Short mmCIF file of C-alpha atoms in Angstrom, two decimals:
data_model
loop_
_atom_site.label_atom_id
_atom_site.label_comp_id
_atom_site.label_asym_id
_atom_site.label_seq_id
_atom_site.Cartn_x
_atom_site.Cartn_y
_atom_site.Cartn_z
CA UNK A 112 125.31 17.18 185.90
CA UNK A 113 123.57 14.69 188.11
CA UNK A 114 125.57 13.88 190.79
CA UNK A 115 124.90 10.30 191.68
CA UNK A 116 127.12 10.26 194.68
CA UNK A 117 124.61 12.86 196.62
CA UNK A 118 121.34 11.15 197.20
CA UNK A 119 119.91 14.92 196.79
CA UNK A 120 120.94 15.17 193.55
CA UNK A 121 119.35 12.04 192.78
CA UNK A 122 115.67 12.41 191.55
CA UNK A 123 113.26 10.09 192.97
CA UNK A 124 110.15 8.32 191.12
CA UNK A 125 106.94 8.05 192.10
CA UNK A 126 104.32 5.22 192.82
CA UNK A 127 103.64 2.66 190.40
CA UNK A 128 100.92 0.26 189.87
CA UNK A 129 102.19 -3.45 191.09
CA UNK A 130 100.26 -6.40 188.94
CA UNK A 131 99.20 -9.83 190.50
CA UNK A 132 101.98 -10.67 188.11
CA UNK A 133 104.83 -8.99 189.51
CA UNK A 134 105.05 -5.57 186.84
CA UNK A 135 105.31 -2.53 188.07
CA UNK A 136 103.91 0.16 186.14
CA UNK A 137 103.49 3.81 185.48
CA UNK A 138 100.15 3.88 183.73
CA UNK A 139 96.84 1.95 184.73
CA UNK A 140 95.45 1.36 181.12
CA UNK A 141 92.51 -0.56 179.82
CA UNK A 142 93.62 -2.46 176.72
CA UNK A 143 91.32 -2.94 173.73
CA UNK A 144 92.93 -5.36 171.27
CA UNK A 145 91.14 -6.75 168.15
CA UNK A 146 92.70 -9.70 166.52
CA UNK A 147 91.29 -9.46 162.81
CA UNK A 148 90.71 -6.20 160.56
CA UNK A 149 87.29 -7.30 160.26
CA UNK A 150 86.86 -6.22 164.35
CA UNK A 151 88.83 -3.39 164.04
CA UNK A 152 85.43 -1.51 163.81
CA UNK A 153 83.56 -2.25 166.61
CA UNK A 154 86.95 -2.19 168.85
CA UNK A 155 87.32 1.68 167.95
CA UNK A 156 83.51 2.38 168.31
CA UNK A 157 83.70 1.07 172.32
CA UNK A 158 87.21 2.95 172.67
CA UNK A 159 85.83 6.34 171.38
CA UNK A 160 83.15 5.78 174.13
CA UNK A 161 85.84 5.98 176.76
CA UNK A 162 87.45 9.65 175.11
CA UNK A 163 89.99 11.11 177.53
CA UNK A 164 90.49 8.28 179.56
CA UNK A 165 93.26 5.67 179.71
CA UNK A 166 91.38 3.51 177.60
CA UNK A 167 93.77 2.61 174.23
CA UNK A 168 93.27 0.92 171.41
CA UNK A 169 95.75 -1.87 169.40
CA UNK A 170 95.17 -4.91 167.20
CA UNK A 171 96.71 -7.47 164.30
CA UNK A 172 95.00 -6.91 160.99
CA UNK A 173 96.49 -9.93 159.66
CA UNK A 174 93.64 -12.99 159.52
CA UNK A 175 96.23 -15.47 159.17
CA UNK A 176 98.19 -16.83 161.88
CA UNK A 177 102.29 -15.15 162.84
CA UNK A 178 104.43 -16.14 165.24
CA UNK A 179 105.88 -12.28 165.55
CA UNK A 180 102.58 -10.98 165.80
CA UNK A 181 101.20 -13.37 168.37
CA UNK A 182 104.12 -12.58 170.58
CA UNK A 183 103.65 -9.05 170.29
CA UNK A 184 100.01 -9.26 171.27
CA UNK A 185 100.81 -11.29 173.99
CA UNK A 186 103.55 -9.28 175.80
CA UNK A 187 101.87 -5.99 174.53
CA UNK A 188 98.88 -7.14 176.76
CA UNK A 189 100.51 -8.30 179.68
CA UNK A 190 102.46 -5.28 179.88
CA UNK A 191 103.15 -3.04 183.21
CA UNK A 192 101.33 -0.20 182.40
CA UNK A 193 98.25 -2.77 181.35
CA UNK A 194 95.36 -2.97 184.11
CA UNK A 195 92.68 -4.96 181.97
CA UNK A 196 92.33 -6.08 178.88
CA UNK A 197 89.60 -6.30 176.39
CA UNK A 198 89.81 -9.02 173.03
CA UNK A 199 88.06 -8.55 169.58
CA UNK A 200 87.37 -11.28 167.26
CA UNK A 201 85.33 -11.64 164.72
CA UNK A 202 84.87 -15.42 165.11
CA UNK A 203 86.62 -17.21 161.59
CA UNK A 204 90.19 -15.67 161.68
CA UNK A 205 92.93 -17.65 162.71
CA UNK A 206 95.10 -15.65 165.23
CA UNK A 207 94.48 -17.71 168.10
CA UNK A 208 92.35 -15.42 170.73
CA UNK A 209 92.10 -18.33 172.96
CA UNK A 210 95.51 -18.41 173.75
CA UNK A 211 96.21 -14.60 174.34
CA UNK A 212 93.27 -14.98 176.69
CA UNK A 213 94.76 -17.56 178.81
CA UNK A 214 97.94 -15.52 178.82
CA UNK A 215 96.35 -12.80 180.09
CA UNK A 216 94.73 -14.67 182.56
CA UNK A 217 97.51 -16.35 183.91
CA UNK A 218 98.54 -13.02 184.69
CA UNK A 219 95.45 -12.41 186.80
CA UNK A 220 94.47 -9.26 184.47
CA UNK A 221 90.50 -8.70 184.05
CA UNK A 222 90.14 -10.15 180.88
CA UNK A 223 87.51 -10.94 178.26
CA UNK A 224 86.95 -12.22 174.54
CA UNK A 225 84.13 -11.12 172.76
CA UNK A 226 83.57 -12.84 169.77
CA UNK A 227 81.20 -10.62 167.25
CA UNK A 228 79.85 -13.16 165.25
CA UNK A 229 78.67 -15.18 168.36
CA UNK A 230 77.58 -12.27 170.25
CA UNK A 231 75.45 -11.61 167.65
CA UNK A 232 76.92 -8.64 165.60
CA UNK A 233 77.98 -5.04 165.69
CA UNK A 234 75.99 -3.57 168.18
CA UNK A 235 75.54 -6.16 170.68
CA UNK A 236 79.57 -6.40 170.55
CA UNK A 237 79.51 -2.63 171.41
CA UNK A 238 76.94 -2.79 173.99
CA UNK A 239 79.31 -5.79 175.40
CA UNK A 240 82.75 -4.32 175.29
CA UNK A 241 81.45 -1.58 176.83
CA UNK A 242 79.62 -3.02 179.54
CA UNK A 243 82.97 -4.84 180.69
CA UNK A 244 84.80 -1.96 180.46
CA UNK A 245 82.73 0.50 182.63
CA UNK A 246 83.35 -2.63 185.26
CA UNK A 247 86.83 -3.24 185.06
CA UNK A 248 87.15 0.73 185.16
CA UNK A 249 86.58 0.41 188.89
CA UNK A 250 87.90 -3.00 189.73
CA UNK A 251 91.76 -1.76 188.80
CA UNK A 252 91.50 1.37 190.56
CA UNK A 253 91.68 -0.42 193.64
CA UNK A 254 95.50 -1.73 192.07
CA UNK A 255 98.38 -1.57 194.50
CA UNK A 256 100.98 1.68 194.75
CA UNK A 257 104.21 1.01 195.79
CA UNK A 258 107.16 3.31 195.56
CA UNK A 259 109.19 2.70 192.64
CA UNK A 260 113.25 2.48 191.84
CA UNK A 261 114.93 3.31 188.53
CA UNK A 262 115.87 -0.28 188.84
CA UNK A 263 112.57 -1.11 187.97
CA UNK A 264 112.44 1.21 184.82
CA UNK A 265 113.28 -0.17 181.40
CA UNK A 266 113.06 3.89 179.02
CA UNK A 267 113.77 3.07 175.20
CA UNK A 268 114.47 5.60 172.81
CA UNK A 269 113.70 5.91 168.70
CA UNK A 270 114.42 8.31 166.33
CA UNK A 271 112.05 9.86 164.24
CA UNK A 272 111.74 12.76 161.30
CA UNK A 273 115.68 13.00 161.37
CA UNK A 274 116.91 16.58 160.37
CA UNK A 275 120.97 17.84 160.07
CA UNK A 276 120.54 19.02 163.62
CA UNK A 277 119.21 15.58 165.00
CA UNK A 278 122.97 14.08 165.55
CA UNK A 279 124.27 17.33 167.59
CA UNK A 280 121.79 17.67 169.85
CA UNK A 281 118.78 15.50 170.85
CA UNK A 282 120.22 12.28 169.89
CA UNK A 283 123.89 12.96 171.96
CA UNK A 284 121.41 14.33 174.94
CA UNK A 285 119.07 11.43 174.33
CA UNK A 286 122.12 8.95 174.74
CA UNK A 287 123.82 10.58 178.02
CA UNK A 288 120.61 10.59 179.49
CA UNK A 289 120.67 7.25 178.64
CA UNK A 290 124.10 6.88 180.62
CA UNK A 291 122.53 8.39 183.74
CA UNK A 292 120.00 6.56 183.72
CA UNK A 293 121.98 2.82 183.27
CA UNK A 294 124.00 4.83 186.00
CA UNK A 295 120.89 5.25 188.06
CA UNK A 296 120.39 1.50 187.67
CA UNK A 297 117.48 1.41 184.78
CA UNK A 298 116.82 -0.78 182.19
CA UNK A 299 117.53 1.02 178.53
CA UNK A 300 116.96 -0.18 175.20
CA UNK A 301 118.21 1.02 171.91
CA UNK A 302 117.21 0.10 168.39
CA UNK A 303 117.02 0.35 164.39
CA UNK A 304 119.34 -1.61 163.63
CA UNK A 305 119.41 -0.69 160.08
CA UNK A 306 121.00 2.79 160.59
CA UNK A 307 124.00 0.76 162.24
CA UNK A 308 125.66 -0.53 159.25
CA UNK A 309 129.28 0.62 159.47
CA UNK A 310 129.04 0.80 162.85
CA UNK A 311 129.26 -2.84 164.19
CA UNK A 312 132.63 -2.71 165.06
CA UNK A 313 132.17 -0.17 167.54
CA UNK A 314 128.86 -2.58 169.10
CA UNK A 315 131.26 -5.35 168.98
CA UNK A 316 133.24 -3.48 171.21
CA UNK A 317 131.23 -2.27 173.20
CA UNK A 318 129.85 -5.55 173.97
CA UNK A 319 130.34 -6.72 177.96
CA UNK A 320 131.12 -10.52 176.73
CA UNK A 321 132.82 -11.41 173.29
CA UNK A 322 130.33 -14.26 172.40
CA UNK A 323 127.67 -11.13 173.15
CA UNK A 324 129.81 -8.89 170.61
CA UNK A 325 129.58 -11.17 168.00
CA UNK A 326 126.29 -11.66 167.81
CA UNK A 327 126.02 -7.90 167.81
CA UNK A 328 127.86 -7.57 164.70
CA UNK A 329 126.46 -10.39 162.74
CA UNK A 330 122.73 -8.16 163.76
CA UNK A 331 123.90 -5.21 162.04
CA UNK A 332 125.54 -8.00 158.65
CA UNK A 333 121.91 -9.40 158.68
CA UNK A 334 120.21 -5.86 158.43
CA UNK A 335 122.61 -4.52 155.67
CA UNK A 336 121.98 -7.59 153.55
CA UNK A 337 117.88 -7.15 154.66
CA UNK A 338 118.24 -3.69 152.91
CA UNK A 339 119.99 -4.58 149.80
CA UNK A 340 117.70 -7.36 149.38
CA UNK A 341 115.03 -4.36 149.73
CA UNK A 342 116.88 -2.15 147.39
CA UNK A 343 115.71 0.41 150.42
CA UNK A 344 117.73 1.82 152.89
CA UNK A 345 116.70 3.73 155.94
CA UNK A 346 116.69 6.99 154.55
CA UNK A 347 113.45 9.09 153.44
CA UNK A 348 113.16 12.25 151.16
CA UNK A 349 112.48 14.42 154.41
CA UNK A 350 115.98 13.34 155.64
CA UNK A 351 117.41 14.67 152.80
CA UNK A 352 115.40 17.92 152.68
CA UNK A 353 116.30 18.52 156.70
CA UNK A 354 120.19 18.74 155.86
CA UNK A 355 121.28 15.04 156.03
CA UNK A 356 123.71 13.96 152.74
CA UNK A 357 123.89 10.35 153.28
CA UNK A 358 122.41 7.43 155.12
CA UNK A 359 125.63 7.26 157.01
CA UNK A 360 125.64 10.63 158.09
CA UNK A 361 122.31 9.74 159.28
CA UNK A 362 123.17 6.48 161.12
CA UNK A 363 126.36 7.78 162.94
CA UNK A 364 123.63 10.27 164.16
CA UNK A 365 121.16 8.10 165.08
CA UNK A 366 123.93 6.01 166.79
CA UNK A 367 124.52 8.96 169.66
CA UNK A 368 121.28 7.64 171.13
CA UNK A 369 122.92 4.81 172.31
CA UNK A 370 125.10 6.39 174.75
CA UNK A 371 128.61 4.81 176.02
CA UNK A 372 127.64 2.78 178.67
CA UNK A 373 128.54 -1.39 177.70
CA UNK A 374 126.05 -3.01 176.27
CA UNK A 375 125.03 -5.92 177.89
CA UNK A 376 122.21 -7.88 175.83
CA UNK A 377 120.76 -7.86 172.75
CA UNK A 378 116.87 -8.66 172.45
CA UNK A 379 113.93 -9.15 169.48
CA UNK A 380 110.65 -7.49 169.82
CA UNK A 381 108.73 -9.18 173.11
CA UNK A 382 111.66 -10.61 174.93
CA UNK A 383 112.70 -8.70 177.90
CA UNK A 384 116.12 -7.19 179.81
CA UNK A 385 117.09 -9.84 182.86
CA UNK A 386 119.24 -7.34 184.65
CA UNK A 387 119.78 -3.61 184.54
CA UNK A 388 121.70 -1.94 181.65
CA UNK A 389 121.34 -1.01 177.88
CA UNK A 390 120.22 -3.03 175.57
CA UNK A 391 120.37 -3.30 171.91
CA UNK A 392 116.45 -4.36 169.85
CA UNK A 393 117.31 -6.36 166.57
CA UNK A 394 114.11 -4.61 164.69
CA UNK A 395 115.06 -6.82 161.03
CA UNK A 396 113.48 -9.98 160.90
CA UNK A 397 115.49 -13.31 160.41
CA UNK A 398 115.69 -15.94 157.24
CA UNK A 399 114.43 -14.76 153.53
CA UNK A 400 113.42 -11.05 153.45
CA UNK A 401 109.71 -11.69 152.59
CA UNK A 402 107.43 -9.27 154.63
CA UNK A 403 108.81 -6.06 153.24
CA UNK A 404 110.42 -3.51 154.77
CA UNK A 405 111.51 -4.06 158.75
CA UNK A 406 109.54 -0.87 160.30
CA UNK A 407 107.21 0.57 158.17
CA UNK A 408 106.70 3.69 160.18
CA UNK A 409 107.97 5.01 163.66
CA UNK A 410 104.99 3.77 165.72
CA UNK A 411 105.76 0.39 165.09
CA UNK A 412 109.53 0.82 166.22
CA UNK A 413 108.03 2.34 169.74
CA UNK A 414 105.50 -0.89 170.29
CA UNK A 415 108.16 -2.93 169.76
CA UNK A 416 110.41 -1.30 172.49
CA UNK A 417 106.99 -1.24 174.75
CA UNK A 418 107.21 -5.32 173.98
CA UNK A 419 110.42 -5.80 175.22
CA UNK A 420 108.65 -4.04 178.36
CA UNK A 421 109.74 -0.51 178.33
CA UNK A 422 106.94 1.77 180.64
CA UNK A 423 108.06 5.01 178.28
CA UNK A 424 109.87 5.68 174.86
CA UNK A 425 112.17 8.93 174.46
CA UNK A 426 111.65 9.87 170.81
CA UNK A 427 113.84 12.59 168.75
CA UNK A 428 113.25 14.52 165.98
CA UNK A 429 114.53 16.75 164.23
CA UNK A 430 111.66 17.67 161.10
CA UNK A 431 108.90 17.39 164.40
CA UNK A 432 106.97 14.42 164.28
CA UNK A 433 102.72 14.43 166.56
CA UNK A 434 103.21 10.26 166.84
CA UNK A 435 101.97 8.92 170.56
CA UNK A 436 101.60 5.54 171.41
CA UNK A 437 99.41 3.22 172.95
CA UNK A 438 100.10 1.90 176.39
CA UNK A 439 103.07 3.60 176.97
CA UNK A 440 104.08 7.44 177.23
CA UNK A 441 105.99 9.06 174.76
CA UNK A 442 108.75 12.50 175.48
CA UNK A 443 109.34 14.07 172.10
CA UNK A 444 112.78 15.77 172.04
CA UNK A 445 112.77 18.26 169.26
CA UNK A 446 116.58 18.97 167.93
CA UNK A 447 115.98 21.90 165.72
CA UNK A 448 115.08 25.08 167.56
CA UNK A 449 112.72 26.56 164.75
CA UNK A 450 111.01 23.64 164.18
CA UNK A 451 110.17 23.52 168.27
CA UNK A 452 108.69 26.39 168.33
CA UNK A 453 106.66 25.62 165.46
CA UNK A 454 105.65 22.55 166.85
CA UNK A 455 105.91 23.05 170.49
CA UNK A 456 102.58 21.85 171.30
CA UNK A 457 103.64 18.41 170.35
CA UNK A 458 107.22 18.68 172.23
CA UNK A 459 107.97 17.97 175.55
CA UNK A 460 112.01 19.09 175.61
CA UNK A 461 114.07 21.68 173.19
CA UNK A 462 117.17 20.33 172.57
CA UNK A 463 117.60 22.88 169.98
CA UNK A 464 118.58 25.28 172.72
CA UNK A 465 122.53 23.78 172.58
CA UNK A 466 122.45 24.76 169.26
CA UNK A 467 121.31 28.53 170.53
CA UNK A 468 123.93 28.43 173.09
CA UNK A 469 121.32 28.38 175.99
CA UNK A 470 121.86 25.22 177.19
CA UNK A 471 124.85 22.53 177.11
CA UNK A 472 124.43 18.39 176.46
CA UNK A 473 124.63 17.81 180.18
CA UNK A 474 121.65 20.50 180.67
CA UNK A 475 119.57 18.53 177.96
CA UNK A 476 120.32 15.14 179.08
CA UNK A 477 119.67 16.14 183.47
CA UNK A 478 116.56 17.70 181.71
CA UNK A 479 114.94 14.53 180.08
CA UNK A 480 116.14 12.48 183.36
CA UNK A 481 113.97 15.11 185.18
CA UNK A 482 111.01 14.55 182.92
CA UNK A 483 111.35 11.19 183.15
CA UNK A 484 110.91 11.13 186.78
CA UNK A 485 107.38 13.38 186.27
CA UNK A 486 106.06 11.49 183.60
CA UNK A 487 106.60 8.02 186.31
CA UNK A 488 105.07 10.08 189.05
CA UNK A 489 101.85 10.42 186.50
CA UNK A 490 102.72 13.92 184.60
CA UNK A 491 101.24 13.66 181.02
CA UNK A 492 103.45 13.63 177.88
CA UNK A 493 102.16 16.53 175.00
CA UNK A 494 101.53 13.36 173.20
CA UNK A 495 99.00 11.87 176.00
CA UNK A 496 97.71 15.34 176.71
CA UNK A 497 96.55 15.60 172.53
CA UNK A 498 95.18 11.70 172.86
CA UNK A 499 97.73 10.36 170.38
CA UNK A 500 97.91 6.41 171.75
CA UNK A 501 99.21 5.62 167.81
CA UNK A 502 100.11 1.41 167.25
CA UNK A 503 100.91 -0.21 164.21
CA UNK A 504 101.62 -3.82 163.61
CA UNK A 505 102.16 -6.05 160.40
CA UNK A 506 103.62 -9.36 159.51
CA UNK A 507 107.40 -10.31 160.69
CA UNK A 508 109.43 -13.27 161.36
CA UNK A 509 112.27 -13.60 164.32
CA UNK A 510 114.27 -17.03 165.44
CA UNK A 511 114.57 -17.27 169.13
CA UNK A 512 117.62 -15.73 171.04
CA UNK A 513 120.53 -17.99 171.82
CA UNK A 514 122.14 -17.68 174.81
CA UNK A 515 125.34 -15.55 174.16
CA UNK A 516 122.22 -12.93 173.79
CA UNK A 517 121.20 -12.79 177.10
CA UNK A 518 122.59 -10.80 179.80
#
């Protein structure tokens, strides 16, 4: 076990990149966002120009205007790891470009908007985007390095392709390395909220202010009601082939990624931790269930946490799961020993070795601190090294936080 009383024992991080801004990140990326399906096209045509380099892709497919989605774009690409950004539009849709490029450039991020119809279509957008990016390629390596502190590390973790062995060995590791690392004085954020129900008690109790426990409970009321409305819970046929009986096997599972430390805050997608400490992410959207249901897939889950400012996701599985992300770094923790080995080109840790008596929790958890620390000083993830930079995002709705949120 880490011993965080001997400085030794204590693993350091490496440089980071420091924005105008006042971010420190782990990654120098070049952002390409497009902000209508209709540019999706030519965005992907200038990123597969830039093939093995930390050029990455996102985008809102939606042509009219949300509140969720504009707030995602926004913090998305004025995050840490973000070194320059490049817009999409087509010209007509009504996400407002105009103000995501004065965000970024009140951040002092090399920024531009290229709109295709004005530019004059397809190919001169290309030529363009391009163009801008082959400059901005050398401006931000000249970004400053400073030495970096856990204390200026926010990790968030997600589950993924949940098996019977998920809850005894990835997630429980995933959650005391989460306890080291609060201990180490990091930022971490938990989430899906919707394989909580039953659980809010325990939040509650867990909460470091009473007015902050119960607003954690009435997150995890709002998500079982979200569901029933849905007539869907959180639970998929591969769940149920993998071992897992009931969605409340699953969630009291899932749940071990959390941890014990207190909980200190509770945040919605974009808004970020004020002090050090775990987190909870409210991932089901407020008022009326009317956009379906709250994470369609896993990818959006991790962009969500990279909102909310986290510079790299931990991500368990049990079934295996090849899902990267955009911006931010992904570790895959792999809880079932056969399935590692089948898949251990996508897997950066085998947690499935408590299971084969080769390694306690304690070993696991020291062992995704450790890779942690390598993947800040610049080592590549399995998911970076195989160029999965995955993003997804669709149509939500969140109400600001109140204050009894906010650490």
């Amino acid at each position: 076990m880490i011993d965080l009383t001997n400085k030794a024992d204590v693993p350091s991080l490496g440089l980071g990149y420091l924005r105008p801004d006042g971010g420190k990140g782990i990654r120098n990326v070049v952002l390409v966002a497009y902000l209508v399906e209709c540019a999706r096209h030519v965005a992907q045509k200038i990123v597969q120009q830039f093939d093995e380099q930390e050029v990455h892709l996102i985008g809102f497919s939606g042509c009219y205007p949300n509140k969720y989605a504009e707030t995602m774009m926004k913090a998305l690409c004025t995050h840490a790891n973000v070194g320059a950004v490049l817009l999409l539009s087509l010209g007509c849709e009504s996400f407002n470009g105009k103000g995501l490029l004065e965000t970024v450039q009140a951040t002092q991020r090399p920024v531009k908007l290229i709109g295709i119809q004005e530019t004059g279509g397809t190919g001169k957008a290309i030529a363009a985007g391009k163009a801008f990016i082959q400059q901005v390629q050398n401006q931000i390596k000249s970004c400053a390095r400073i030495p970096l502190t856990w204390s200026d590390l926010i990790v968030g973790v997600v589950s993924g392709g949940s098996d019977a062995t998920s809850g005894i060995t990835a997630n429980p590791a995933a959650g005391l390395a989460f306890d080291k690392l609060v201990s180490l004085g990091a930022s971490t954020i938990f989430e899906n909220t919707g394989e909580m129900v039953g659980l809010e008690d325990d939040l509650k109790r867990r909460a470091t202010r009473s007015d902050l426990g119960i607003e954690l409970k009435r997150t995890i009321e709002k998500a079982a009601a979200f569901y029933e409305a849905m007539g869907h819970g959180s639970f998929a046929p591969g769940n149920a082939e993998g071992g897992l009986s009931t969605l409340e096997e699953k969630s009291i599972g899932a749940y071990c990624k959390s941890g014990s430390a207190p909980i200190v805050g509770l945040l919605k997608p974009g808004d970020k931790p004020t002090v050090p400490g775990l987190y909870l992410m409210d991932i089901v959207p407020d008022g009326k269930p009317t956009f379906g249901f709250p994470n369609p897939n896993d990818i959006s889950e991790i962009n969500e946490l990279i909102a909310s400012g986290a510079q790299c996701v931990l991500f368990t599985t049990g079934r295996g799961s090849v899902a990267g992300s955009a911006i931010a770094p992904v570790i895959k923790i792999m809880a079932n020993p056969e399935n590692y080995y089948r898949m251990e080109e996508n897997m950066d840790i085998n947690a499935g070795k408590i299971l084969q008596d080769e390694a306690s929790l304690d070993d696991i958890a020291n062992e995704i601190v450790a890779k942690i620390q390598q993947v800040v000083a610049g080592e590549k993830t399995k998911a970076e090294q195989l160029g999965h930079f995955e993003f997804s995002l669709a149509y939500k709705f969140f109400e600001p936080l109140g204050p009894s949120c906010l650490a």
